[in-house]
PDB file of C-alpha atoms in Angstrom:
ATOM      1  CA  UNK A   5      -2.408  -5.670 -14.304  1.00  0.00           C
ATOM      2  CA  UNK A   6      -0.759  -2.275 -14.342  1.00  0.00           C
ATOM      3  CA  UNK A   7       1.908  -2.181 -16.639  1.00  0.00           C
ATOM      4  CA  UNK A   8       4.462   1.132 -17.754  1.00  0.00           C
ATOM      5  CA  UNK A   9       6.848   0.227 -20.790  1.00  0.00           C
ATOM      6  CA  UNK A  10       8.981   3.302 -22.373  1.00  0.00           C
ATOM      7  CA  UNK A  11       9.903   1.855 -25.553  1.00  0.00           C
ATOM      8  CA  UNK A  12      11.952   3.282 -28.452  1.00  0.00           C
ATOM      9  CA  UNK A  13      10.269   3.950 -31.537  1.00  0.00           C
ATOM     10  CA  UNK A  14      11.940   5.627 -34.777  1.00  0.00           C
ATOM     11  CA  UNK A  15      14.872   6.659 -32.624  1.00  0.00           C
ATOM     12  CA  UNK A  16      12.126   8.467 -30.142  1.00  0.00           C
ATOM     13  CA  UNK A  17      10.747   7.494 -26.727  1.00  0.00           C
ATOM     14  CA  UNK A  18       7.476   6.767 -26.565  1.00  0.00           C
ATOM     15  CA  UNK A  19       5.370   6.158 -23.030  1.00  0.00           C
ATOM     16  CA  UNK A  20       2.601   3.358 -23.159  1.00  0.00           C
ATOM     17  CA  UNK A  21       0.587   2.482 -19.838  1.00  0.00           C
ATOM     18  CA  UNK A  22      -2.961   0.557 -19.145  1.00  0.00           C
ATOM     19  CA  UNK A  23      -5.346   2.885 -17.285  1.00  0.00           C
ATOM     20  CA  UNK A  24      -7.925   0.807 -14.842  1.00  0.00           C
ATOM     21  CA  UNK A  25     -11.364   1.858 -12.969  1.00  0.00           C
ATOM     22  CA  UNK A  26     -12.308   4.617 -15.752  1.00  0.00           C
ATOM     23  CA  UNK A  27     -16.046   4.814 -16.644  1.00  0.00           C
ATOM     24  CA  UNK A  28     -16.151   3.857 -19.996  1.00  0.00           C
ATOM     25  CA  UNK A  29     -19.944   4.525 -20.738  1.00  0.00           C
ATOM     26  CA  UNK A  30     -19.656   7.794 -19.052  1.00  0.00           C
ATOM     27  CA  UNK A  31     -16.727   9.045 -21.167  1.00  0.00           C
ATOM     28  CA  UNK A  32     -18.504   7.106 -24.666  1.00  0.00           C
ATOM     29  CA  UNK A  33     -21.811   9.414 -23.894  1.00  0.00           C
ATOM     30  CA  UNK A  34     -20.036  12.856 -24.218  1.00  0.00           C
ATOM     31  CA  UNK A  35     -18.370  11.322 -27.157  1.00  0.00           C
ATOM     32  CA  UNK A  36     -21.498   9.834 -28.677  1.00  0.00           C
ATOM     33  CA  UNK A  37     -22.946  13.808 -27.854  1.00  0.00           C
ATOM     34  CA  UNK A  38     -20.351  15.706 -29.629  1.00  0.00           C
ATOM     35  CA  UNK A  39     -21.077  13.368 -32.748  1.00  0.00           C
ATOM     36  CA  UNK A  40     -24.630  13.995 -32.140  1.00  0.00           C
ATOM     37  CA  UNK A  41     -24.058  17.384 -32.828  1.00  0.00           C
ATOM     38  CA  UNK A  42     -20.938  17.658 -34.842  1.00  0.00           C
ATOM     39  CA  UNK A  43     -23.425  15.717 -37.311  1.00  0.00           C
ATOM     40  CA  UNK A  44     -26.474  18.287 -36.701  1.00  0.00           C
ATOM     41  CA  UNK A  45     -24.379  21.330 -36.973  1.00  0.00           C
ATOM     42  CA  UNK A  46     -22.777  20.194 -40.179  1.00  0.00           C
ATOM     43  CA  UNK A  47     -25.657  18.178 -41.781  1.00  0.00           C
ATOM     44  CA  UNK A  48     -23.421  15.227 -42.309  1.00  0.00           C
ATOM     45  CA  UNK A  49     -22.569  11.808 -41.707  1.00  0.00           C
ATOM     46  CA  UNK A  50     -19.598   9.914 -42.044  1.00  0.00           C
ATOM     47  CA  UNK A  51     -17.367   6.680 -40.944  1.00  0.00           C
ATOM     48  CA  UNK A  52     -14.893   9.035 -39.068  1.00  0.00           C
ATOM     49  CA  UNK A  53     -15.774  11.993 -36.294  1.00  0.00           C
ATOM     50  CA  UNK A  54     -13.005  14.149 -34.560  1.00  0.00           C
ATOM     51  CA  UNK A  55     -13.798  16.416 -32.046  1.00  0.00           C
ATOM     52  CA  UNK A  56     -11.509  19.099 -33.192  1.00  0.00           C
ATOM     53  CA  UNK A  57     -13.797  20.331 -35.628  1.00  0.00           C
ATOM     54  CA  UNK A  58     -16.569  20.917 -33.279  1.00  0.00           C
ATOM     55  CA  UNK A  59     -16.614  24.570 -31.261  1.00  0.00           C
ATOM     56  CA  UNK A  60     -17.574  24.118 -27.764  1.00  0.00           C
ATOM     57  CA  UNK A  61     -16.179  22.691 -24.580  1.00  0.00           C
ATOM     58  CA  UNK A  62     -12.693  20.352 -24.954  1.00  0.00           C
ATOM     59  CA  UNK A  63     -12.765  16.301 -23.618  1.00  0.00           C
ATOM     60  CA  UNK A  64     -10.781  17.737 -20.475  1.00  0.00           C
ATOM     61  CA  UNK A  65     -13.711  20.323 -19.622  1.00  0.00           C
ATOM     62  CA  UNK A  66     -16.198  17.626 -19.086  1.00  0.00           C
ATOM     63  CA  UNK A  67     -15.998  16.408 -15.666  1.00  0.00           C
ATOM     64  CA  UNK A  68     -16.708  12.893 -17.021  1.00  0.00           C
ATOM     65  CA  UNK A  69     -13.239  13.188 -17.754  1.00  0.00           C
ATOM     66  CA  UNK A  70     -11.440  14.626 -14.568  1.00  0.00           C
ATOM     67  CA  UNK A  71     -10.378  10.940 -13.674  1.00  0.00           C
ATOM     68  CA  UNK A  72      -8.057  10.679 -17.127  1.00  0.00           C
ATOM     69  CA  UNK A  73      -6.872  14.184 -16.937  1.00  0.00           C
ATOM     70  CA  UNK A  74      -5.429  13.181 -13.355  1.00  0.00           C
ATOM     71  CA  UNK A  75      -4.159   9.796 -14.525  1.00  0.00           C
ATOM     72  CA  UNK A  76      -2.167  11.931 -17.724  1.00  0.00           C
ATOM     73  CA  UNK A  77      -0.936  14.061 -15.316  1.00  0.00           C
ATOM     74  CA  UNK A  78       0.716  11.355 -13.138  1.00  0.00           C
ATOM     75  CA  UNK A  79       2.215   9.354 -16.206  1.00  0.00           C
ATOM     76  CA  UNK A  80       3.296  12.623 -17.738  1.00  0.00           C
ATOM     77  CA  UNK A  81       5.430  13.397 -14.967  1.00  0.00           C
ATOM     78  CA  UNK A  82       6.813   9.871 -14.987  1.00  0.00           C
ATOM     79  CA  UNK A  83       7.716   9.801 -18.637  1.00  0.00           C
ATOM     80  CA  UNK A  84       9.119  13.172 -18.236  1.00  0.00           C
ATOM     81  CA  UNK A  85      11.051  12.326 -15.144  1.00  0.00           C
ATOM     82  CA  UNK A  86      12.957   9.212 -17.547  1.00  0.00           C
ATOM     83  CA  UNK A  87      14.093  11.567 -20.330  1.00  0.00           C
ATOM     84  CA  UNK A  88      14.791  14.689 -19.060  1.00  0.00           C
ATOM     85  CA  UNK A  89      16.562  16.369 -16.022  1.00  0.00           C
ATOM     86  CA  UNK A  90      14.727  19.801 -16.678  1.00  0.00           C
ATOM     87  CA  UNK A  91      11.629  20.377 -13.962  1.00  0.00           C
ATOM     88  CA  UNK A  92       9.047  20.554 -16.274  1.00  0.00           C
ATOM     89  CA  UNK A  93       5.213  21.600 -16.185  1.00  0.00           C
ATOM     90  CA  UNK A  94       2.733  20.136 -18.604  1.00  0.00           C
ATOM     91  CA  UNK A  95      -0.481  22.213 -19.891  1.00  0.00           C
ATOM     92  CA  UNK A  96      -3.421  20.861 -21.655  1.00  0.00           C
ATOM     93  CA  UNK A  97      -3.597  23.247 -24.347  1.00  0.00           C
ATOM     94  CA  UNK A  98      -6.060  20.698 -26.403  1.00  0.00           C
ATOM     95  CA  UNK A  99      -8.061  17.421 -26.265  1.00  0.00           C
ATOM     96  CA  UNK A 100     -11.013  16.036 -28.557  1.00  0.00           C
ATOM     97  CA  UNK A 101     -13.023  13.054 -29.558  1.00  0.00           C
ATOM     98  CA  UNK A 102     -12.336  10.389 -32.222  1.00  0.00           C
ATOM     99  CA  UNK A 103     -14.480   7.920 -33.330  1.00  0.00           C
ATOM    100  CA  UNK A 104     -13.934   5.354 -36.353  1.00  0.00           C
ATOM    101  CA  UNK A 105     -16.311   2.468 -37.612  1.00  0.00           C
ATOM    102  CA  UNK A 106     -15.357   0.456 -40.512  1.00  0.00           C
ATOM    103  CA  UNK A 107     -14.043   2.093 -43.457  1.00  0.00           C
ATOM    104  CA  UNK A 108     -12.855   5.003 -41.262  1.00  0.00           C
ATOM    105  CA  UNK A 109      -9.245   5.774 -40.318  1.00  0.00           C
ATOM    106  CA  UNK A 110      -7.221   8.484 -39.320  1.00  0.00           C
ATOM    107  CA  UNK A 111      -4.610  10.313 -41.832  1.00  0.00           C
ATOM    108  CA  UNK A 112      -0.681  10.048 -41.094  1.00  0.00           C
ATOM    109  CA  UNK A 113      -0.104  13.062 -39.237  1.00  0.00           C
ATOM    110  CA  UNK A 114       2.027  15.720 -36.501  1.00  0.00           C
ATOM    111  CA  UNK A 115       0.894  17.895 -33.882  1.00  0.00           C
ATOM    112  CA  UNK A 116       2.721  20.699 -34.602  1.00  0.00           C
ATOM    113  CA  UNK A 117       1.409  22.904 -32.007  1.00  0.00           C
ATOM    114  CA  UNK A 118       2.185  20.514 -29.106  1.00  0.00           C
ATOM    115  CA  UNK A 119       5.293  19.350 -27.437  1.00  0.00           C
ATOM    116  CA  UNK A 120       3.628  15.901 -26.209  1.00  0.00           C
ATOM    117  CA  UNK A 121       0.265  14.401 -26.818  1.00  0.00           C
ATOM    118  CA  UNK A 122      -1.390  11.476 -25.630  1.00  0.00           C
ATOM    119  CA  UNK A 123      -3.863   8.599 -27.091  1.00  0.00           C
ATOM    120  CA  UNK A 124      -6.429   7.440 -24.437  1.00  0.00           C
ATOM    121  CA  UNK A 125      -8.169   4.351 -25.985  1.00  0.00           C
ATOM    122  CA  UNK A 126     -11.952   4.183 -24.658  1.00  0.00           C
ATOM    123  CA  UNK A 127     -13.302   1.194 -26.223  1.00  0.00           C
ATOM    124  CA  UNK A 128     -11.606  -0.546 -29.248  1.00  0.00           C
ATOM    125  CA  UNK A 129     -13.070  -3.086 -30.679  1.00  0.00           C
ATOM    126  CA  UNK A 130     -11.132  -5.960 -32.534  1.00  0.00           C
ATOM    127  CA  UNK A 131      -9.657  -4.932 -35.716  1.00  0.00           C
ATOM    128  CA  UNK A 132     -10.549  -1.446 -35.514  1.00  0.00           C
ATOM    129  CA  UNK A 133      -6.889  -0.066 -36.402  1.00  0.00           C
ATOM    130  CA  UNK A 134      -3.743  -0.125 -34.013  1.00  0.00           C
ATOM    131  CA  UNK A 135      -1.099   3.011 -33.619  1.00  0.00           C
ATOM    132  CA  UNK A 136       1.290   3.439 -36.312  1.00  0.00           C
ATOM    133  CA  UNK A 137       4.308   5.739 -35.807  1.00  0.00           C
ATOM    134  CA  UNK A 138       5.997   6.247 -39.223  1.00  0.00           C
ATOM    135  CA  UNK A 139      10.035   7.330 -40.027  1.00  0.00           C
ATOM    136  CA  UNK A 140      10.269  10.547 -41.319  1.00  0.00           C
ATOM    137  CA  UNK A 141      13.787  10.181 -41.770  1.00  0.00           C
ATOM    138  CA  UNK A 142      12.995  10.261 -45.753  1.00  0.00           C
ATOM    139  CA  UNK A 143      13.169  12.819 -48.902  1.00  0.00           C
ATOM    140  CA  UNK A 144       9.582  12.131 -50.104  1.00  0.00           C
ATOM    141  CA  UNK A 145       8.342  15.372 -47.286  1.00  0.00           C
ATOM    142  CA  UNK A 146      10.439  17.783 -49.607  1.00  0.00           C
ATOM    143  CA  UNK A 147       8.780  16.539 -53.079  1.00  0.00           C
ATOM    144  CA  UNK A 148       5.601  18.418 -54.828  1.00  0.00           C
ATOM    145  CA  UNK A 149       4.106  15.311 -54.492  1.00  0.00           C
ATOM    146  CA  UNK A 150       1.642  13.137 -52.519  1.00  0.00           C
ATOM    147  CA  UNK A 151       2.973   9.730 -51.627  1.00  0.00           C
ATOM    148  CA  UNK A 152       2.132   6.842 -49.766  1.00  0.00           C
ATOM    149  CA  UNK A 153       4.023   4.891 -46.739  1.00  0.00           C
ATOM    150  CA  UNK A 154       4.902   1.905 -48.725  1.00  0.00           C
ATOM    151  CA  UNK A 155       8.468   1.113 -48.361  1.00  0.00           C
ATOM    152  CA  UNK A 156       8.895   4.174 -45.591  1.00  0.00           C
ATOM    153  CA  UNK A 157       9.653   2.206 -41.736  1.00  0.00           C
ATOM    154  CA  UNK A 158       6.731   2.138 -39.520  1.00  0.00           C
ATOM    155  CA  UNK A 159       5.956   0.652 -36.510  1.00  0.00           C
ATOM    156  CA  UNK A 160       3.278  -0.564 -34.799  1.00  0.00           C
ATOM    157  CA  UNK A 161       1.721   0.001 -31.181  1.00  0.00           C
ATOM    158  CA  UNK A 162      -0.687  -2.648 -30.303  1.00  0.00           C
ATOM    159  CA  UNK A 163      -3.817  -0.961 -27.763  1.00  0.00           C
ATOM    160  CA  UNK A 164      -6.718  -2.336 -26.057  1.00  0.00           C
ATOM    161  CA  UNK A 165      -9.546  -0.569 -23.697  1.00  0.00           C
ATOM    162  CA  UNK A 166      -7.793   1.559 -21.346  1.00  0.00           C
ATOM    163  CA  UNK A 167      -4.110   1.769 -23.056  1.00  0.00           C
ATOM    164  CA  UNK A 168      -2.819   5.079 -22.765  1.00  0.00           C
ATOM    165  CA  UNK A 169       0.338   6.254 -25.189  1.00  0.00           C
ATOM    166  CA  UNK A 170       2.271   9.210 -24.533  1.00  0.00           C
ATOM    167  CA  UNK A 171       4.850  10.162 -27.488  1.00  0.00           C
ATOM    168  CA  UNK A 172       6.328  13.385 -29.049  1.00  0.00           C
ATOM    169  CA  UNK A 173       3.910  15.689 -30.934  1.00  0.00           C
ATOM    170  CA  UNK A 174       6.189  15.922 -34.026  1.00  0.00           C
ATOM    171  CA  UNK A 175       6.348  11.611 -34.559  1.00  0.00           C
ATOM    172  CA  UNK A 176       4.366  11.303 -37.451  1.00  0.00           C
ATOM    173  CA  UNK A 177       1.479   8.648 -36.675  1.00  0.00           C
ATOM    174  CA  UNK A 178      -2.098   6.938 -37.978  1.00  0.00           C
ATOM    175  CA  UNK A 179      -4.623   4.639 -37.506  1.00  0.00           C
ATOM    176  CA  UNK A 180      -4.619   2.500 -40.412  1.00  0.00           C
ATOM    177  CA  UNK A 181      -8.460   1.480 -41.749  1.00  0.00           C
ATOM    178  CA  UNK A 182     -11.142   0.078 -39.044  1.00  0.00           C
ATOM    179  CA  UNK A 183     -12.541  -3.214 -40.333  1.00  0.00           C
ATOM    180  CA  UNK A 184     -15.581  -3.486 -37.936  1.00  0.00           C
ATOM    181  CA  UNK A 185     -18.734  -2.348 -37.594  1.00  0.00           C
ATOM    182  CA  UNK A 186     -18.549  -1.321 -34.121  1.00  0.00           C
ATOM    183  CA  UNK A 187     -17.422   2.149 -33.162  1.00  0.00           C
ATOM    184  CA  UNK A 188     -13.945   2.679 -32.224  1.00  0.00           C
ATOM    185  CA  UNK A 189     -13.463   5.291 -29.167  1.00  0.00           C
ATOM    186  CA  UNK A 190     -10.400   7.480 -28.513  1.00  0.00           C
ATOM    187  CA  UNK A 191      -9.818  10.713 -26.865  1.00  0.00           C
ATOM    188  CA  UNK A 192      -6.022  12.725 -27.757  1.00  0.00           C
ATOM    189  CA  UNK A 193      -4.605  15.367 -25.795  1.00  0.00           C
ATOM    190  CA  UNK A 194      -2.049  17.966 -27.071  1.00  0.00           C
ATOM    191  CA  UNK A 195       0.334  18.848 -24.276  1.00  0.00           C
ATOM    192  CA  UNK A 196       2.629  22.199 -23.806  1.00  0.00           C
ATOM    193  CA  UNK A 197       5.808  22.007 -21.607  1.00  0.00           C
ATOM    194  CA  UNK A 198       6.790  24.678 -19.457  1.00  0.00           C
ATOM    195  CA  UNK A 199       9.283  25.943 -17.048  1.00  0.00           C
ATOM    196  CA  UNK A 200       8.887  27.369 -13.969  1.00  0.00           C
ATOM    197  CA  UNK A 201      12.389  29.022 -14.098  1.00  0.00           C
ATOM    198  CA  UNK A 202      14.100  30.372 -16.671  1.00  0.00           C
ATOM    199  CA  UNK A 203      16.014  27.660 -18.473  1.00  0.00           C
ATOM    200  CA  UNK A 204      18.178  28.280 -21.627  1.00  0.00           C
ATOM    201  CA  UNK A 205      15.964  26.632 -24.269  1.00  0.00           C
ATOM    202  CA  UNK A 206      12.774  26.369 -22.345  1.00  0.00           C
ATOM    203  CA  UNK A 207       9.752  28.273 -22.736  1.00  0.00           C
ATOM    204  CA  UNK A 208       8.839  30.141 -19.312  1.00  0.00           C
ATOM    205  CA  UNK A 209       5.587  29.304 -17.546  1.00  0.00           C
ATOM    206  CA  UNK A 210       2.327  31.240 -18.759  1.00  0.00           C
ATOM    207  CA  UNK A 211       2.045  33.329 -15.509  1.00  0.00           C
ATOM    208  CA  UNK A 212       5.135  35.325 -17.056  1.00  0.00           C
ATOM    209  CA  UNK A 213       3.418  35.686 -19.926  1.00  0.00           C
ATOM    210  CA  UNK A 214       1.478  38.644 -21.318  1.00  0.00           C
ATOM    211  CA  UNK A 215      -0.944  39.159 -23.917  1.00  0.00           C
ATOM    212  CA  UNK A 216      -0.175  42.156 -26.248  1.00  0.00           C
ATOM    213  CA  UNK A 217      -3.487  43.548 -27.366  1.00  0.00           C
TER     214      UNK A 217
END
């Protein structure tokens, strides 16, 4: 069944839905392509891809994945409508590919060039790595050193096929180590907000923009 929870992670909102009637094969063989050739282009092969790294056409280019760029749209305007007053657009400015198999995770990390982004969870297999959204409210970001999580707050988001997750670009998140042998598939989106008008503290809608050559 449908289900829309906006729960409150780290002190932040966070927007977590189930998406139904996608074509999962049909979304996993543009994926399974841009690996293809990620891995022909690069002459490599690894336990983690993302799509990011690959030139080319984005995940919300392929009309394989017009269906999920509608259903972000819709949800994006329904998390947006709960935490803010201000009429706001939302522009895909980004989206890739990720794919794990065991051994393979993704890195704690922001998206600093987005305002929202979104998880889209293809096909996860079991115990292939949930979403974890860490506290940042720490001093170890303003040491010379490299440190681990361990005895920072995290917490975990529990997804299954179809779950999407909507959440601020700047929460710092991961997918903690996949521990089977089946591939994991996700697609992320980075999101810009805009304004139609010109609000204080907004940034104006591209068609007022110009591009200084």
């Amino acid at each position: 069944p449908l289900y829309i929870m906006i729960k409150k992670i780290l002190h932040n909102a966070i927007y977590v839905t189930q998406i139904e009637g996608y074509n999962k094969n049909e979304m996993k063989q543009v994926m399974d392509d841009q690996h293809n050739r990620f891995d022909k282009l690069f002459f490599q092969t690894s336990d983690e891809f993302f799509g990011d790294h690959l030139p080319g056409k984005q995940i919300h280019q392929y009309p394989q994945f017009d269906f999920l760029n509608k259903q972000i749209s819709t949800h994006v305007k329904n998390f947006l409508a709960e935490i803010t007053p201000t009429r706001l657009h939302a522009y895909v400015q980004k989206s890739w590919s990720i794919k794990v198999v065991n051994g393979g995770r993704v890195q704690p990390h922001t998206h600093h060039n987005a305002d929202l982004s979104c998880v889209f969870y293809v096909d996860i297999p079991p115990n292939s790595g949930s979403l974890l959204f860490n506290d940042q409210n720490h001093m170890f970001h303003s040491l010379p050193i490299q440190y681990h999580h361990r005895g920072t707050t995290c917490e975990e988001v529990e997804v299954n096929d179809g779950t999407l997750v909507i959440f601020p670009s700047a929460l710092e998140h991961e997918v903690p180590e996949s521990n089977n042998k089946d591939w994991r598939y996700s697609v992320s989106y980075d999101l810009s907000l805009v304004d139609e008008n010109y609000t204080e503290g907004t940034c104006p809608d591209p068609k007022f923009w110009h591009k200084l050559d």
